[in-house]
């Protein structure tokens, strides 16, 4: 039986890097009392603004919330949003010294207008073009310095298709990590779905797998999922498939070991950021234990817990520990 208290205490010894599209999430909370006389749209009276760390930054935030020593790698703009984001990361104990500030890009900001705990509209401010060669060079140099200096146990790639994880950045970053014996994990998007050759943990959701492999099947029974792993492994030559199945839980396979872990009953408020939490927890647990079953079970619980919160939110270390003891102990 796993001693979860001892496992969670060990998270403080794990060094983890997160590379990808870091963004700022802005929430504009308000209420609607009338329709605009200018157009048939609701008038939202703002009550408060709230700023949260999003994208790859939310992965880093989840890792830090669990006690890991975290460094962030990305290219953000030389703008007020970038300054705010950097300050928020530092306030949460995340190393920002490896971030690159570029005058040729703007910091991604997703502004959500919220009424009665529901999203009414989203306004995106972003640069989605691939990094310029000089920006790729600087990002890779920063990662190289980090790997040599800090000797982390795991590096996570969090891809939101905003241009940071180019084919070259992915390829050379994975090579650097392999050279240093570092576990790698990825939450992929379709654009570079098969660029992560040799990654340790490949964590798409079922929709991304269907798109990446051009599958039409709706069946998510274990034999079908095992066949999907085989198709992925034929192209990626990775170690572990870890596929999130929404309300049906998660599937994992490493070598011949595979299983589908069912989800636990939750009061779902918002699925935003659940994938960030799952990849963060899975990577951290695997780095600490090398146990793929425990990895899947703990990450599955974590993903359900954050869905009870509105908007992107980091997992609570204490609550996750409590739920692991209750559901797995």
Coordinates of C-alpha atoms in Angstrom, one line a residue:
X1 CA 0.0 0.0 0.0
X2 CA 1.3 3.4 -0.9
X3 CA 2.2 5.8 1.9
X4 CA 0.7 9.0 0.4
X5 CA 1.9 11.2 3.2
X6 CA 5.5 10.1 2.6
X7 CA 5.0 10.4 -1.2
X8 CA 3.7 14.0 -0.9
X9 CA 6.5 15.0 1.4
X10 CA 8.9 13.8 -1.2
X11 CA 7.6 16.3 -3.8
X12 CA 9.7 19.0 -2.2
X13 CA 12.8 17.2 -3.5
X14 CA 11.7 17.2 -7.1
X15 CA 13.0 19.9 -9.5
X16 CA 10.7 20.4 -12.5
X17 CA 10.9 22.6 -15.6
X18 CA 7.8 23.6 -17.6
X19 CA 8.3 24.8 -21.2
X20 CA 5.5 26.1 -23.4
X21 CA 2.9 28.8 -23.9
X22 CA 2.6 30.8 -20.6
X23 CA -0.4 33.1 -20.6
X24 CA -2.4 35.4 -18.4
X25 CA -6.0 34.6 -17.6
X26 CA -8.2 37.6 -16.8
X27 CA -11.7 37.2 -15.3
X28 CA -14.1 40.1 -15.5
X29 CA -16.9 39.2 -13.0
X30 CA -20.1 41.1 -13.3
X31 CA -23.9 40.9 -13.4
X32 CA -26.5 41.6 -16.2
X33 CA -29.6 43.7 -15.5
X34 CA -30.5 45.0 -18.9
X35 CA -30.0 44.8 -22.7
X36 CA -28.0 47.5 -24.5
X37 CA -30.0 50.1 -26.4
X38 CA -27.2 50.1 -29.0
X39 CA -27.4 46.4 -30.0
X40 CA -29.2 43.3 -28.8
X41 CA -26.5 42.3 -26.3
X42 CA -26.4 42.2 -22.5
X43 CA -24.8 45.1 -20.6
X44 CA -22.4 43.6 -18.0
X45 CA -21.9 45.8 -14.9
X46 CA -18.4 44.8 -13.7
X47 CA -18.0 43.9 -10.0
X48 CA -14.3 42.9 -10.0
X49 CA -11.3 41.8 -12.0
X50 CA -9.3 38.8 -11.2
X51 CA -5.9 37.7 -12.8
X52 CA -4.7 34.1 -12.8
X53 CA -1.7 32.3 -14.3
X54 CA -2.8 30.3 -17.4
X55 CA -1.5 27.9 -20.0
X56 CA 1.9 26.4 -19.3
X57 CA 2.0 28.7 -16.3
X58 CA -0.9 26.9 -14.7
X59 CA 1.1 23.6 -15.0
X60 CA 4.0 25.3 -13.2
X61 CA 1.5 26.6 -10.6
X62 CA 0.1 23.2 -9.9
X63 CA 3.6 21.8 -9.5
X64 CA 4.5 24.6 -7.1
X65 CA 1.3 24.1 -5.2
X66 CA 2.3 20.5 -4.5
X67 CA 5.7 21.6 -3.2
X68 CA 8.0 21.0 -6.2
X69 CA 10.8 23.3 -7.1
X70 CA 9.7 24.8 -10.5
X71 CA 11.2 26.8 -13.3
X72 CA 9.3 28.3 -16.2
X73 CA 10.5 28.5 -19.8
X74 CA 8.7 30.6 -22.4
X75 CA 8.8 33.7 -24.6
X76 CA 6.5 36.5 -23.5
X77 CA 6.1 40.1 -24.5
X78 CA 7.8 43.2 -23.2
X79 CA 4.5 44.5 -22.0
X80 CA 2.4 45.2 -18.9
X81 CA 0.7 41.7 -19.1
X82 CA 4.2 40.1 -19.2
X83 CA 5.3 42.1 -16.2
X84 CA 2.1 41.1 -14.3
X85 CA 2.5 37.4 -15.3
X86 CA 6.1 37.3 -14.2
X87 CA 5.3 38.9 -10.9
X88 CA 2.5 36.4 -10.3
X89 CA 4.8 33.5 -11.1
X90 CA 7.5 34.8 -8.7
X91 CA 4.9 35.3 -6.0
X92 CA 4.0 31.6 -6.2
X93 CA 7.6 30.5 -5.9
X94 CA 8.2 29.8 -9.6
X95 CA 11.6 30.6 -11.0
X96 CA 11.2 33.2 -13.8
X97 CA 14.9 33.8 -14.5
X98 CA 14.8 31.6 -17.6
X99 CA 11.9 33.4 -19.2
X100 CA 12.6 35.4 -22.5
X101 CA 11.0 38.8 -23.0
X102 CA 10.6 39.6 -26.7
X103 CA 9.7 43.0 -28.3
X104 CA 8.3 41.1 -31.3
X105 CA 5.6 39.3 -29.4
X106 CA 2.8 40.2 -27.0
X107 CA 1.9 38.2 -23.9
X108 CA -1.1 36.0 -24.4
X109 CA -4.1 37.3 -22.3
X110 CA -7.4 35.5 -22.4
X111 CA -10.1 37.8 -20.9
X112 CA -13.3 36.1 -19.8
X113 CA -16.5 38.0 -19.1
X114 CA -18.2 36.1 -16.3
X115 CA -21.8 36.4 -15.1
X116 CA -23.5 34.1 -12.6
X117 CA -20.4 31.9 -12.6
X118 CA -20.8 31.3 -16.4
X119 CA -18.6 32.5 -19.2
X120 CA -20.4 35.0 -21.4
X121 CA -17.6 36.0 -23.7
X122 CA -13.8 35.6 -24.2
X123 CA -11.4 38.2 -25.6
X124 CA -8.0 36.9 -26.7
X125 CA -4.9 39.1 -27.1
X126 CA -2.0 37.0 -28.4
X127 CA 0.8 36.3 -30.9
X128 CA 0.4 32.9 -32.4
X129 CA 3.2 32.9 -35.0
X130 CA 6.1 30.5 -34.5
X131 CA 9.1 31.9 -32.6
X132 CA 11.8 33.6 -34.7
X133 CA 15.1 31.8 -34.9
X134 CA 16.8 34.2 -32.4
X135 CA 14.0 33.6 -29.9
X136 CA 14.3 29.8 -30.4
X137 CA 18.1 30.1 -29.8
X138 CA 17.6 32.0 -26.5
X139 CA 14.9 29.6 -25.2
X140 CA 17.1 26.6 -26.0
X141 CA 20.1 28.2 -24.4
X142 CA 18.1 28.9 -21.2
X143 CA 16.9 25.3 -21.0
X144 CA 20.5 24.1 -21.6
X145 CA 21.8 26.2 -18.7
X146 CA 18.9 25.0 -16.4
X147 CA 19.6 21.3 -17.2
X148 CA 23.3 21.7 -16.5
X149 CA 22.9 23.8 -13.4
X150 CA 19.8 22.4 -11.6
X151 CA 19.7 18.8 -12.8
X152 CA 15.9 18.5 -12.7
X153 CA 14.1 15.2 -12.6
X154 CA 11.4 16.1 -15.1
X155 CA 10.6 18.6 -17.8
X156 CA 7.0 19.1 -19.0
X157 CA 6.0 20.5 -22.5
X158 CA 2.7 22.3 -22.4
X159 CA 1.5 23.2 -25.9
X160 CA -1.3 25.6 -26.6
X161 CA -0.4 26.3 -30.2
X162 CA 0.7 29.8 -29.5
X163 CA 4.1 29.4 -31.3
X164 CA 6.5 28.8 -28.5
X165 CA 6.8 25.0 -29.0
X166 CA 8.1 25.0 -32.6
X167 CA 9.2 21.8 -34.2
X168 CA 12.8 22.8 -33.7
X169 CA 12.3 23.7 -30.0
X170 CA 10.6 20.4 -29.4
X171 CA 13.2 18.3 -31.1
X172 CA 16.2 20.0 -29.6
X173 CA 14.7 20.3 -26.1
X174 CA 13.9 16.6 -26.0
X175 CA 17.4 15.8 -27.2
X176 CA 18.8 17.9 -24.4
X177 CA 16.6 16.2 -21.8
X178 CA 17.6 12.7 -23.0
X179 CA 21.3 13.7 -22.8
X180 CA 20.8 14.7 -19.2
X181 CA 18.6 11.7 -18.3
X182 CA 15.6 13.8 -17.5
X183 CA 12.0 12.5 -17.7
X184 CA 9.9 14.3 -20.2
X185 CA 6.1 14.7 -20.5
X186 CA 3.9 16.4 -23.0
X187 CA 0.3 17.7 -23.2
X188 CA 0.2 18.0 -27.0
X189 CA -1.9 19.8 -29.5
X190 CA -2.7 18.7 -33.1
X191 CA -0.2 20.9 -34.9
X192 CA 2.9 19.2 -33.5
X193 CA 1.2 16.0 -32.3
X194 CA 3.8 13.7 -33.7
X195 CA 6.8 15.9 -33.1
X196 CA 7.5 14.5 -29.6
X197 CA 9.4 11.5 -30.6
X198 CA 11.0 9.7 -27.7
X199 CA 9.1 11.5 -25.0
X200 CA 8.6 9.6 -21.7
X201 CA 4.9 10.4 -21.0
X202 CA 2.6 11.3 -23.9
X203 CA -0.7 12.8 -22.5
X204 CA -3.3 13.7 -25.0
X205 CA -7.1 13.7 -24.4
X206 CA -9.3 11.4 -26.3
X207 CA -10.4 14.1 -28.7
X208 CA -6.8 14.9 -29.6
X209 CA -6.0 11.3 -30.1
X210 CA -9.0 10.9 -32.5
X211 CA -7.8 14.0 -34.5
X212 CA -4.2 13.0 -34.5
X213 CA -4.8 9.4 -35.7
X214 CA -7.9 10.3 -37.8
X215 CA -10.0 7.8 -35.8
X216 CA -13.8 7.7 -36.0
X217 CA -14.3 5.2 -33.2
X218 CA -16.5 6.1 -30.1
X219 CA -15.7 3.0 -28.2
X220 CA -13.3 3.6 -25.3
X221 CA -13.0 0.0 -24.1
X222 CA -9.6 -1.3 -23.0
X223 CA -8.8 -3.3 -26.2
X224 CA -9.5 -0.2 -28.3
X225 CA -7.3 1.9 -26.1
X226 CA -4.5 -0.6 -26.2
X227 CA -4.6 -0.5 -30.0
X228 CA -4.5 3.3 -29.9
X229 CA -1.3 3.0 -27.7
X230 CA 0.2 0.7 -30.3
X231 CA -0.5 3.2 -33.1
X232 CA 0.9 6.1 -31.1
X233 CA 4.0 4.1 -30.1
X234 CA 4.7 3.1 -33.8
X235 CA 5.2 6.8 -34.6
X236 CA 6.4 8.3 -31.3
X237 CA 8.5 5.5 -29.8
X238 CA 7.6 6.9 -26.4
X239 CA 7.4 5.1 -23.0
X240 CA 4.0 5.8 -21.6
X241 CA 0.6 6.6 -23.1
X242 CA -1.6 8.5 -20.7
X243 CA -4.9 9.4 -22.3
X244 CA -7.6 11.4 -20.4
X245 CA -11.2 10.2 -21.2
X246 CA -13.3 13.0 -19.7
X247 CA -16.0 11.6 -17.5
X248 CA -14.7 8.0 -18.2
X249 CA -11.5 8.6 -16.4
X250 CA -8.0 7.9 -17.8
X251 CA -6.1 5.2 -19.6
X252 CA -2.4 4.4 -19.3
X253 CA -0.1 1.9 -20.9
X254 CA 3.6 1.3 -20.4
X255 CA 5.0 -1.8 -22.1
X256 CA 2.5 -4.5 -21.5
X257 CA 1.0 -2.9 -18.4
X258 CA -2.2 -1.1 -19.1
X259 CA -5.5 -0.2 -17.4
X260 CA -8.4 2.2 -17.5
X261 CA -9.0 4.1 -14.3
X262 CA -12.6 5.2 -13.7
X263 CA -13.4 8.8 -12.7
X264 CA -14.8 9.6 -9.3
X265 CA -18.2 11.3 -8.8
X266 CA -17.7 15.1 -8.7
X267 CA -19.8 18.3 -8.8
X268 CA -18.4 19.7 -12.0
X269 CA -18.3 23.5 -12.2
X270 CA -15.7 24.1 -14.9
X271 CA -13.2 21.9 -16.8
X272 CA -10.9 24.8 -17.6
X273 CA -7.3 23.9 -16.7
X274 CA -8.0 20.3 -15.7
X275 CA -5.5 19.0 -18.3
X276 CA -2.9 21.3 -16.8
X277 CA -3.4 19.8 -13.4
X278 CA -3.4 16.2 -14.7
X279 CA -0.1 16.5 -16.6
X280 CA 1.5 18.3 -13.6
X281 CA 0.4 15.7 -11.1
X282 CA 1.1 12.7 -13.3
X283 CA 4.7 14.0 -14.1
X284 CA 5.4 14.8 -10.5
X285 CA 4.2 11.4 -9.2
X286 CA 6.0 9.5 -11.9
X287 CA 9.2 11.4 -11.2
X288 CA 8.9 10.5 -7.5
X289 CA 7.8 6.8 -7.9
X290 CA 8.4 5.5 -11.4
X291 CA 5.0 3.8 -10.8
X292 CA 2.7 4.3 -13.7
X293 CA -0.4 2.9 -11.9
X294 CA 0.0 5.3 -8.9
X295 CA 0.7 8.1 -11.4
X296 CA -2.6 7.5 -13.2
X297 CA -4.7 7.1 -10.1
X298 CA -3.5 10.2 -8.3
X299 CA -3.6 12.4 -11.5
X300 CA -7.2 11.1 -12.2
X301 CA -8.3 12.3 -8.7
X302 CA -6.5 15.6 -9.1
X303 CA -8.2 16.3 -12.5
X304 CA -11.6 15.7 -10.9
X305 CA -10.9 17.9 -7.9
X306 CA -10.0 21.0 -10.0
X307 CA -13.2 20.7 -12.1
X308 CA -15.1 21.6 -8.9
X309 CA -13.6 25.1 -9.2
X310 CA -14.7 27.9 -11.6
X311 CA -11.8 28.9 -14.0
X312 CA -8.2 27.8 -13.9
X313 CA -7.1 26.8 -10.4
X314 CA -4.1 25.0 -8.9
X315 CA -4.7 21.8 -7.1
X316 CA -4.7 21.9 -3.3
X317 CA -2.0 19.7 -1.9
X318 CA -3.9 19.1 1.3
X319 CA -7.1 18.2 -0.4
X320 CA -5.5 15.9 -2.9
X321 CA -3.6 14.1 -0.1
X322 CA -6.9 13.7 1.8
X323 CA -8.7 12.3 -1.3
X324 CA -5.9 9.9 -2.1
X325 CA -6.1 8.5 1.4
X326 CA -9.9 8.3 1.2
X327 CA -10.2 6.8 -2.3
X328 CA -6.9 4.8 -2.7
X329 CA -5.8 4.1 0.9

